[in-house]
mmCIF file of C-alpha atoms and ligand atoms in Angstrom:
data_model
loop_
_atom_site.group_PDB
_atom_site.id
_atom_site.type_symbol
_atom_site.label_atom_id
_atom_site.label_comp_id
_atom_site.label_asym_id
_atom_site.label_seq_id
_atom_site.Cartn_x
_atom_site.Cartn_y
_atom_site.Cartn_z
ATOM 1 C CA UNK A 81 -4.158 0.508 27.475
ATOM 2 C CA UNK A 82 -3.154 -1.323 24.495
ATOM 3 C CA UNK A 83 -0.504 0.229 21.349
ATOM 4 C CA UNK A 84 -0.004 -1.225 18.152
ATOM 5 C CA UNK A 85 0.913 0.337 14.869
ATOM 6 C CA UNK A 86 0.782 -0.810 11.543
ATOM 7 C CA UNK A 87 3.207 0.028 8.714
ATOM 8 C CA UNK A 88 2.126 1.486 5.320
ATOM 9 C CA UNK A 89 3.418 0.884 2.013
ATOM 10 C CA UNK A 90 4.322 1.170 -1.478
ATOM 11 C CA UNK A 91 2.985 -1.136 -4.381
ATOM 12 C CA UNK A 92 6.370 -2.132 -6.445
ATOM 13 C CA UNK A 93 5.487 -4.219 -9.681
ATOM 14 C CA UNK A 94 2.196 -4.695 -10.581
ATOM 15 C CA UNK A 95 -0.314 -1.128 -9.931
ATOM 16 C CA UNK A 96 -3.882 -1.606 -11.426
ATOM 17 C CA UNK A 97 -2.572 -4.693 -13.176
ATOM 18 C CA UNK A 98 -3.640 -7.184 -10.400
ATOM 19 C CA UNK A 99 -7.028 -5.758 -10.484
ATOM 20 C CA UNK A 100 -6.990 -8.273 -13.785
ATOM 21 C CA UNK A 101 -5.422 -11.110 -11.838
ATOM 22 C CA UNK A 102 -1.459 -9.661 -13.129
ATOM 23 C CA UNK A 103 0.714 -10.529 -10.170
ATOM 24 C CA UNK A 104 1.675 -7.349 -7.911
ATOM 25 C CA UNK A 105 4.210 -7.042 -5.187
ATOM 26 C CA UNK A 106 4.188 -3.988 -2.601
ATOM 27 C CA UNK A 107 6.822 -3.812 0.165
ATOM 28 C CA UNK A 108 6.267 -1.923 3.948
ATOM 29 C CA UNK A 109 7.374 0.876 4.390
ATOM 30 C CA UNK A 110 8.127 2.673 8.338
ATOM 31 C CA UNK A 111 6.233 4.803 7.675
ATOM 32 C CA UNK A 112 3.864 3.569 10.401
ATOM 33 C CA UNK A 113 0.391 4.652 12.304
ATOM 34 C CA UNK A 114 -0.197 3.835 16.377
ATOM 35 C CA UNK A 115 -3.660 3.241 17.311
ATOM 36 C CA UNK A 116 -4.002 3.462 21.429
ATOM 37 C CA UNK A 117 -7.026 1.943 23.213
ATOM 38 C CA UNK A 118 -8.424 1.336 26.364
ATOM 39 C CA UNK A 119 -11.762 0.968 27.960
ATOM 40 C CA UNK A 120 -13.965 3.440 28.135
ATOM 41 C CA UNK A 121 -15.242 4.762 31.786
ATOM 42 C CA UNK A 122 -18.319 5.705 29.770
ATOM 43 C CA UNK A 123 -20.506 4.064 27.342
ATOM 44 C CA UNK A 124 -18.510 6.604 24.597
ATOM 45 C CA UNK A 125 -16.267 5.805 22.139
ATOM 46 C CA UNK A 126 -14.081 8.657 21.663
ATOM 47 C CA UNK A 127 -11.278 8.995 19.382
ATOM 48 C CA UNK A 128 -8.615 11.693 19.280
ATOM 49 C CA UNK A 129 -10.498 13.529 22.329
ATOM 50 C CA UNK A 130 -13.625 14.186 19.429
ATOM 51 C CA UNK A 131 -17.101 11.717 20.013
ATOM 52 C CA UNK A 132 -16.725 8.762 17.741
ATOM 53 C CA UNK A 133 -18.510 9.855 14.001
ATOM 54 C CA UNK A 134 -19.618 6.270 11.816
ATOM 55 C CA UNK A 135 -18.970 8.191 8.410
ATOM 56 C CA UNK A 136 -15.409 10.176 9.716
ATOM 57 C CA UNK A 137 -14.001 7.347 11.430
ATOM 58 C CA UNK A 138 -15.134 5.043 9.159
ATOM 59 C CA UNK A 139 -12.143 2.862 9.481
ATOM 60 C CA UNK A 140 -12.094 2.629 13.877
ATOM 61 C CA UNK A 141 -15.695 2.015 13.665
ATOM 62 C CA UNK A 142 -15.845 -0.704 11.859
ATOM 63 C CA UNK A 143 -12.931 -2.407 13.647
ATOM 64 C CA UNK A 144 -14.884 -2.554 16.587
ATOM 65 C CA UNK A 145 -17.984 -3.196 15.566
ATOM 66 C CA UNK A 146 -15.731 -6.486 13.728
ATOM 67 C CA UNK A 147 -14.401 -7.097 17.072
ATOM 68 C CA UNK A 148 -15.574 -5.786 20.360
ATOM 69 C CA UNK A 149 -19.238 -4.540 19.158
ATOM 70 C CA UNK A 150 -21.161 -2.931 22.392
ATOM 71 C CA UNK A 151 -17.998 -1.945 24.458
ATOM 72 C CA UNK A 152 -16.930 1.566 24.501
ATOM 73 C CA UNK A 153 -13.165 3.079 24.296
ATOM 74 C CA UNK A 154 -11.049 5.795 25.069
ATOM 75 C CA UNK A 155 -8.560 6.173 21.091
ATOM 76 C CA UNK A 156 -6.154 7.797 19.963
ATOM 77 C CA UNK A 157 -4.515 7.711 16.381
ATOM 78 C CA UNK A 158 -0.933 8.895 15.424
ATOM 79 C CA UNK A 159 0.076 8.256 11.232
ATOM 80 C CA UNK A 160 3.322 8.980 9.471
ATOM 81 C CA UNK A 161 1.527 8.097 6.292
ATOM 82 C CA UNK A 162 -0.090 11.188 5.033
ATOM 83 C CA UNK A 163 -4.150 10.413 3.868
ATOM 84 C CA UNK A 164 -4.348 9.929 -0.087
ATOM 85 C CA UNK A 165 -0.864 9.699 -0.659
ATOM 86 C CA UNK A 166 -1.056 5.694 -2.344
ATOM 87 C CA UNK A 167 1.263 5.020 0.681
ATOM 88 C CA UNK A 168 -1.719 2.908 2.379
ATOM 89 C CA UNK A 169 -3.109 5.322 5.434
ATOM 90 C CA UNK A 170 -5.956 3.436 5.413
ATOM 91 C CA UNK A 171 -4.617 0.639 5.273
ATOM 92 C CA UNK A 172 -2.407 0.912 7.869
ATOM 93 C CA UNK A 173 -5.267 2.639 10.164
ATOM 94 C CA UNK A 174 -7.882 -0.690 10.036
ATOM 95 C CA UNK A 175 -4.160 -3.119 10.219
ATOM 96 C CA UNK A 176 -3.135 -0.561 13.289
ATOM 97 C CA UNK A 177 -7.421 -0.421 14.640
ATOM 98 C CA UNK A 178 -7.467 -4.207 14.595
ATOM 99 C CA UNK A 179 -4.458 -4.803 16.430
ATOM 100 C CA UNK A 180 -5.177 -3.188 19.426
ATOM 101 C CA UNK A 181 -8.737 -4.117 19.330
ATOM 102 C CA UNK A 182 -7.377 -8.066 19.497
ATOM 103 C CA UNK A 183 -4.506 -7.594 21.813
ATOM 104 C CA UNK A 184 -7.357 -5.598 24.410
ATOM 105 C CA UNK A 185 -8.807 -8.958 23.869
ATOM 106 C CA UNK A 186 -6.438 -11.115 25.035
ATOM 107 C CA UNK A 187 -6.498 -12.602 20.777
ATOM 108 C CA UNK A 188 -3.768 -10.242 17.975
ATOM 109 C CA UNK A 189 -2.365 -12.349 15.005
ATOM 110 C CA UNK A 190 -0.997 -11.033 11.926
ATOM 111 C CA UNK A 191 -3.253 -13.301 10.314
ATOM 112 C CA UNK A 192 -6.460 -12.736 11.746
ATOM 113 C CA UNK A 193 -5.290 -9.152 12.031
ATOM 114 C CA UNK A 194 -5.390 -8.953 7.534
ATOM 115 C CA UNK A 195 -8.326 -10.699 6.695
ATOM 116 C CA UNK A 196 -9.978 -8.596 9.758
ATOM 117 C CA UNK A 197 -8.558 -5.408 8.249
ATOM 118 C CA UNK A 198 -9.529 -6.646 4.889
ATOM 119 C CA UNK A 199 -13.676 -6.486 5.347
ATOM 120 C CA UNK A 200 -12.964 -3.318 7.836
ATOM 121 C CA UNK A 201 -11.460 -1.329 4.691
ATOM 122 C CA UNK A 202 -13.766 -3.388 2.349
ATOM 123 C CA UNK A 203 -16.829 -1.444 4.368
ATOM 124 C CA UNK A 204 -14.769 1.402 4.758
ATOM 125 C CA UNK A 205 -14.573 2.583 1.379
ATOM 126 C CA UNK A 206 -17.792 0.580 -0.274
ATOM 127 C CA UNK A 207 -16.490 -2.412 -2.006
ATOM 128 C CA UNK A 208 -13.620 -2.402 -3.764
ATOM 129 C CA UNK A 209 -10.093 -3.017 -3.604
ATOM 130 C CA UNK A 210 -8.238 -5.556 -3.134
ATOM 131 C CA UNK A 211 -6.302 -7.036 -0.441
ATOM 132 C CA UNK A 212 -3.113 -5.990 -0.761
ATOM 133 C CA UNK A 213 -2.065 -2.859 1.119
ATOM 134 C CA UNK A 214 -5.032 -5.166 4.312
ATOM 135 C CA UNK A 215 -2.027 -7.286 4.182
ATOM 136 C CA UNK A 216 1.269 -5.800 3.113
ATOM 137 C CA UNK A 217 0.747 -3.514 6.113
ATOM 138 C CA UNK A 218 -0.182 -6.655 8.755
ATOM 139 C CA UNK A 219 2.494 -9.498 7.180
ATOM 140 C CA UNK A 220 4.821 -6.265 7.316
ATOM 141 C CA UNK A 221 8.141 -7.351 4.164
ATOM 142 C CA UNK A 222 7.049 -7.799 1.029
ATOM 143 C CA UNK A 223 4.392 -8.913 -0.054
ATOM 144 C CA UNK A 224 3.475 -10.990 -4.162
ATOM 145 C CA UNK A 225 0.086 -10.778 -4.220
ATOM 146 C CA UNK A 226 -0.960 -13.804 -7.252
ATOM 147 C CA UNK A 227 2.647 -14.472 -7.507
ATOM 148 C CA UNK A 228 3.837 -17.437 -9.788
ATOM 149 C CA UNK A 229 3.124 -20.281 -7.513
ATOM 150 C CA UNK A 230 6.208 -22.215 -6.953
ATOM 151 C CA UNK A 231 8.193 -19.137 -7.993
ATOM 152 C CA UNK A 232 11.708 -17.354 -7.200
ATOM 153 C CA UNK A 233 10.786 -16.623 -3.088
ATOM 154 C CA UNK A 234 7.702 -18.092 -3.246
ATOM 155 C CA UNK A 235 6.568 -19.115 0.157
ATOM 156 C CA UNK A 236 3.175 -18.505 1.298
ATOM 157 C CA UNK A 237 1.315 -16.519 3.573
ATOM 158 C CA UNK A 238 -2.496 -16.751 2.856
ATOM 159 C CA UNK A 239 -5.675 -16.502 0.537
ATOM 160 C CA UNK A 240 -7.710 -14.219 0.715
ATOM 161 C CA UNK A 241 -11.947 -14.811 -0.989
ATOM 162 C CA UNK A 242 -14.681 -12.323 -2.066
ATOM 163 C CA UNK A 243 -17.086 -13.796 -3.399
ATOM 164 C CA UNK A 244 -15.809 -14.978 -7.372
ATOM 165 C CA UNK A 245 -12.705 -13.107 -6.422
ATOM 166 C CA UNK A 246 -9.683 -15.013 -4.562
ATOM 167 C CA UNK A 247 -6.625 -13.584 -4.412
ATOM 168 C CA UNK A 248 -3.151 -16.045 -3.381
ATOM 169 C CA UNK A 249 -0.819 -13.665 -0.913
ATOM 170 C CA UNK A 250 2.717 -15.376 -0.254
ATOM 171 C CA UNK A 251 6.068 -13.484 1.258
ATOM 172 C CA UNK A 252 8.793 -12.464 -1.150
ATOM 173 C CA UNK A 253 11.998 -12.059 -0.338
ATOM 174 C CA UNK A 254 13.319 -8.681 -0.987
ATOM 175 C CA UNK A 255 17.743 -7.791 -1.659
ATOM 176 C CA UNK A 256 18.068 -4.933 -0.131
ATOM 177 C CA UNK A 257 17.123 -1.645 -1.540
ATOM 178 C CA UNK A 258 16.768 1.606 -1.241
ATOM 179 C CA UNK A 259 13.859 3.843 -2.370
ATOM 180 C CA UNK A 260 12.778 7.337 -2.157
ATOM 181 C CA UNK A 261 9.448 8.066 -2.027
ATOM 182 C CA UNK A 262 8.221 11.404 -3.408
ATOM 183 C CA UNK A 263 4.501 11.977 -2.173
ATOM 184 C CA UNK A 264 3.741 14.864 -4.758
ATOM 185 C CA UNK A 265 1.015 16.243 -2.326
ATOM 186 C CA UNK A 266 -1.831 15.812 -5.313
ATOM 187 C CA UNK A 267 -4.480 13.406 -4.030
ATOM 188 C CA UNK A 268 -5.460 10.643 -5.477
ATOM 189 C CA UNK A 269 -8.493 8.698 -5.281
ATOM 190 C CA UNK A 270 -8.389 4.909 -5.962
ATOM 191 C CA UNK A 271 -11.659 4.359 -6.912
ATOM 192 C CA UNK A 272 -11.324 6.905 -9.506
ATOM 193 C CA UNK A 273 -8.378 5.626 -11.410
ATOM 194 C CA UNK A 274 -9.551 1.709 -10.821
ATOM 195 C CA UNK A 275 -12.740 2.719 -12.195
ATOM 196 C CA UNK A 276 -11.424 5.240 -15.117
ATOM 197 C CA UNK A 277 -8.931 2.127 -15.988
ATOM 198 C CA UNK A 278 -12.014 -0.162 -15.851
ATOM 199 C CA UNK A 279 -13.375 1.545 -19.327
ATOM 200 C CA UNK A 280 -10.687 2.159 -20.289
ATOM 201 C CA UNK A 281 -10.308 -1.822 -20.416
ATOM 202 C CA UNK A 282 -13.707 -2.318 -21.600
ATOM 203 C CA UNK A 283 -13.268 -0.122 -24.680
ATOM 204 C CA UNK A 284 -10.396 -1.731 -25.592
ATOM 205 C CA UNK A 285 -7.953 -4.217 -26.804
ATOM 206 C CA UNK A 286 -5.634 -2.284 -26.532
ATOM 207 C CA UNK A 287 -5.962 -0.994 -22.841
ATOM 208 C CA UNK A 288 -6.053 -5.222 -21.876
ATOM 209 C CA UNK A 289 -2.517 -6.201 -23.607
ATOM 210 C CA UNK A 290 -1.106 -2.723 -21.527
ATOM 211 C CA UNK A 291 -2.805 -4.618 -18.239
ATOM 212 C CA UNK A 292 -0.534 -7.905 -19.781
ATOM 213 C CA UNK A 293 2.577 -5.582 -20.898
ATOM 214 C CA UNK A 294 2.404 -4.767 -16.380
ATOM 215 C CA UNK A 295 2.343 -7.864 -15.984
ATOM 216 C CA UNK A 296 5.135 -9.337 -18.345
ATOM 217 C CA UNK A 297 7.392 -6.271 -16.676
ATOM 218 C CA UNK A 298 6.909 -7.937 -13.247
ATOM 219 C CA UNK A 299 7.265 -10.966 -13.573
ATOM 220 C CA UNK A 300 10.547 -9.828 -14.827
ATOM 221 C CA UNK A 301 11.104 -8.006 -12.103
ATOM 222 C CA UNK A 302 10.524 -10.536 -9.972
ATOM 223 C CA UNK A 303 13.711 -12.209 -11.824
ATOM 224 C CA UNK A 304 15.642 -9.075 -10.688
ATOM 225 C CA UNK A 305 15.188 -8.959 -7.800
ATOM 226 C CA UNK A 306 15.768 -12.936 -6.775
ATOM 227 C CA UNK A 307 18.840 -12.593 -9.464
ATOM 228 C CA UNK A 308 19.917 -8.716 -7.340
ATOM 229 C CA UNK A 309 20.199 -7.422 -10.504
ATOM 230 C CA UNK A 310 19.127 -3.843 -9.555
ATOM 231 C CA UNK A 311 20.181 -2.662 -12.511
ATOM 232 C CA UNK A 312 17.244 -4.850 -14.502
ATOM 233 C CA UNK A 313 15.258 -3.334 -11.719
ATOM 234 C CA UNK A 314 15.480 -0.409 -12.564
ATOM 235 C CA UNK A 315 14.450 -0.875 -16.112
ATOM 236 C CA UNK A 316 11.262 -2.846 -14.951
ATOM 237 C CA UNK A 317 10.407 0.421 -13.136
ATOM 238 C CA UNK A 318 10.842 2.319 -16.391
ATOM 239 C CA UNK A 319 9.063 0.266 -18.783
ATOM 240 C CA UNK A 320 6.156 -0.161 -15.525
ATOM 241 C CA UNK A 321 5.748 4.322 -15.442
ATOM 242 C CA UNK A 322 5.705 4.183 -18.652
ATOM 243 C CA UNK A 323 3.408 1.694 -19.432
ATOM 244 C CA UNK A 324 0.462 3.146 -16.514
ATOM 245 C CA UNK A 325 1.097 6.767 -18.134
ATOM 246 C CA UNK A 326 -0.783 4.830 -21.403
ATOM 247 C CA UNK A 327 -3.117 3.117 -19.160
ATOM 248 C CA UNK A 328 -3.481 6.954 -17.837
ATOM 249 C CA UNK A 329 -3.042 7.365 -14.321
ATOM 250 C CA UNK A 330 0.034 8.930 -14.661
ATOM 251 C CA UNK A 331 -0.266 13.254 -13.661
ATOM 252 C CA UNK A 332 2.529 15.759 -15.387
ATOM 253 C CA UNK A 333 3.766 16.107 -11.593
ATOM 254 C CA UNK A 334 4.064 12.420 -11.556
ATOM 255 C CA UNK A 335 5.691 12.331 -14.624
ATOM 256 C CA UNK A 336 8.300 14.738 -13.145
ATOM 257 C CA UNK A 337 9.390 13.405 -10.156
ATOM 258 C CA UNK A 338 10.366 10.593 -12.000
ATOM 259 C CA UNK A 339 11.904 12.366 -14.894
ATOM 260 C CA UNK A 340 13.997 14.829 -12.515
ATOM 261 C CA UNK A 341 15.233 11.791 -9.800
ATOM 262 C CA UNK A 342 16.336 9.835 -12.848
ATOM 263 C CA UNK A 343 18.770 12.953 -13.841
ATOM 264 C CA UNK A 344 20.524 13.145 -11.076
ATOM 265 C CA UNK A 345 21.156 9.164 -11.021
ATOM 266 C CA UNK A 346 18.152 6.655 -9.863
ATOM 267 C CA UNK A 347 18.408 3.549 -12.041
ATOM 268 C CA UNK A 348 14.993 3.486 -12.011
ATOM 269 C CA UNK A 349 11.385 6.004 -11.228
ATOM 270 C CA UNK A 350 7.791 5.303 -11.161
ATOM 271 C CA UNK A 351 4.219 5.696 -9.922
ATOM 272 C CA UNK A 352 3.414 3.991 -6.973
ATOM 273 C CA UNK A 353 -0.429 2.633 -6.108
ATOM 274 C CA UNK A 354 -3.581 4.221 -8.016
ATOM 275 C CA UNK A 355 -1.959 7.469 -9.342
ATOM 276 C CA UNK A 356 -3.510 10.539 -10.197
ATOM 277 C CA UNK A 357 -2.148 11.613 -8.724
ATOM 278 C CA UNK A 358 -0.937 10.706 -4.677
ATOM 279 C CA UNK A 359 3.395 9.348 -4.767
ATOM 280 C CA UNK A 360 6.053 8.209 -7.017
ATOM 281 C CA UNK A 361 8.737 5.480 -5.972
ATOM 282 C CA UNK A 362 12.550 5.876 -7.461
ATOM 283 C CA UNK A 363 15.288 3.129 -6.081
ATOM 284 C CA UNK A 364 18.459 4.830 -5.476
ATOM 285 C CA UNK A 365 22.049 3.316 -6.248
ATOM 286 C CA UNK A 366 23.167 0.767 -4.306
ATOM 287 C CA UNK A 367 24.895 1.587 -1.368
ATOM 288 C CA UNK A 368 25.243 5.097 -1.969
ATOM 289 C CA UNK A 369 24.162 7.627 0.671
ATOM 290 C CA UNK A 370 24.382 9.922 -1.106
ATOM 291 C CA UNK A 371 22.514 9.592 -4.030
ATOM 292 C CA UNK A 372 19.460 8.384 -2.139
ATOM 293 C CA UNK A 373 20.230 12.555 -0.877
ATOM 294 C CA UNK A 374 20.461 13.790 -3.968
ATOM 295 C CA UNK A 375 17.252 12.264 -5.588
ATOM 296 C CA UNK A 376 15.681 12.949 -2.080
ATOM 297 C CA UNK A 377 16.197 16.960 -3.028
ATOM 298 C CA UNK A 378 15.412 17.626 -6.686
ATOM 299 C CA UNK A 379 11.846 15.398 -5.264
ATOM 300 C CA UNK A 380 11.564 18.168 -3.171
ATOM 301 C CA UNK A 381 12.853 20.930 -5.519
ATOM 302 C CA UNK A 382 9.949 19.258 -8.241
ATOM 303 C CA UNK A 383 7.534 20.496 -4.769
ATOM 304 C CA UNK A 384 7.483 16.733 -3.477
ATOM 305 C CA UNK A 385 7.146 16.107 0.229
ATOM 306 C CA UNK A 386 10.412 12.889 -0.136
ATOM 307 C CA UNK A 387 11.546 9.571 2.595
ATOM 308 C CA UNK A 388 13.511 7.927 1.524
ATOM 309 C CA UNK A 389 13.097 4.491 2.934
ATOM 310 C CA UNK A 390 14.377 0.324 3.094
ATOM 311 C CA UNK A 391 11.529 -1.371 1.855
ATOM 312 C CA UNK A 392 10.352 -4.435 4.694
ATOM 313 C CA UNK A 393 9.535 -3.401 7.287
ATOM 314 C CA UNK A 394 8.114 -4.736 10.434
ATOM 315 C CA UNK A 395 4.322 -5.517 9.954
ATOM 316 C CA UNK A 396 1.925 -4.999 12.706
ATOM 317 C CA UNK A 397 3.226 -5.049 16.381
ATOM 318 C CA UNK A 398 1.851 -4.833 19.798
ATOM 319 C CA UNK A 399 3.967 -2.319 20.807
HETATM 320 O O1 PMV B 518 -4.012 3.732 -3.591
HETATM 321 P P1 PMV B 518 -3.860 2.315 -3.646
HETATM 322 O O2 PMV B 518 -1.911 2.462 -2.858
HETATM 323 O O3 PMV B 518 -4.589 1.656 -2.592
HETATM 324 O O4 PMV B 518 -3.190 1.275 -4.641
HETATM 325 C C1 PMV B 518 -3.514 0.862 -5.114
HETATM 326 C C2 PMV B 518 -3.998 -0.268 -6.509
HETATM 327 C C3 PMV B 518 -5.023 -0.796 -7.124
HETATM 328 O O5 PMV B 518 -4.147 -1.636 -8.341
HETATM 329 C C4 PMV B 518 -4.666 0.442 -8.179
HETATM 330 C C5 PMV B 518 -6.171 -1.086 -7.244
HETATM 331 C C6 PMV B 518 -5.909 -2.696 -6.145
HETATM 332 O O6 PMV B 518 -7.414 -2.127 -5.034
HETATM 333 O O7 PMV B 518 -5.108 -3.139 -5.570
#
């Protein structure tokens, strides 16, 4: 039997704007999806004791097609990442499944797991999305998408192409950060939010200006992170959240959670991922475990599930 796990992620800066070529920064967080695989004794694949269902187990079935077509497996999955929470659960499942199958075939490697998992996600999600989540989950650490070439902390990982589009992915060194994730438990739908911003941007120069402003905030945040200026990072998070609100992807609950976190001492707070529900992140003051606890409690009072995390977790691994 082979077991592999892969982390979920948060987007620190640049969601939505990355769809229009602006940079984005994502980081793996230690909420992991674990997958076990063993060759089946009969000609049937099962997942958690149920027969493999192509639609229901979209990522798993596509990962098998990509790596071990015509073979049958007994698989289990176990996730600490809630789905629909904007925390990259789908990408983490794809990456962990690909990693486990690659290991069984004797060839697990993070770059190829990131590439195959992106193909799997692309097919499972009906052809949309950037490779941000799958690369962050496979590589771990923090990942900069379309970042400034040769910029602070830039060390190239790989490039992923899809048709006309290409994404340059590089590793970014984060200073030590404590984030509190607040999962509002409202399900956000990435495709719906991306399409909504798409209509707004197609109709108004104003929306395109907001997208460029998000890009500028991300560039500023990268400089603050490289300088270890966490107050500056927090201010950039607040600005980013405001711009995302203008784009129409925040919700009353996300706004209330960000406000509640700031009130009890967060240096900044923003929604993370596609919005329309899902999760937000708040930056706790450095070295202040009590402040992180206070923020977590404040988020729970807003009805959210809170996780205190250090972004930059280890990527996909065989267990
Ligand atoms: O829903 P998430 O957390 O996977 O975030 C999507 C990020 C977007 O920028 C909105 C879309 C994308 O594919 O980059």
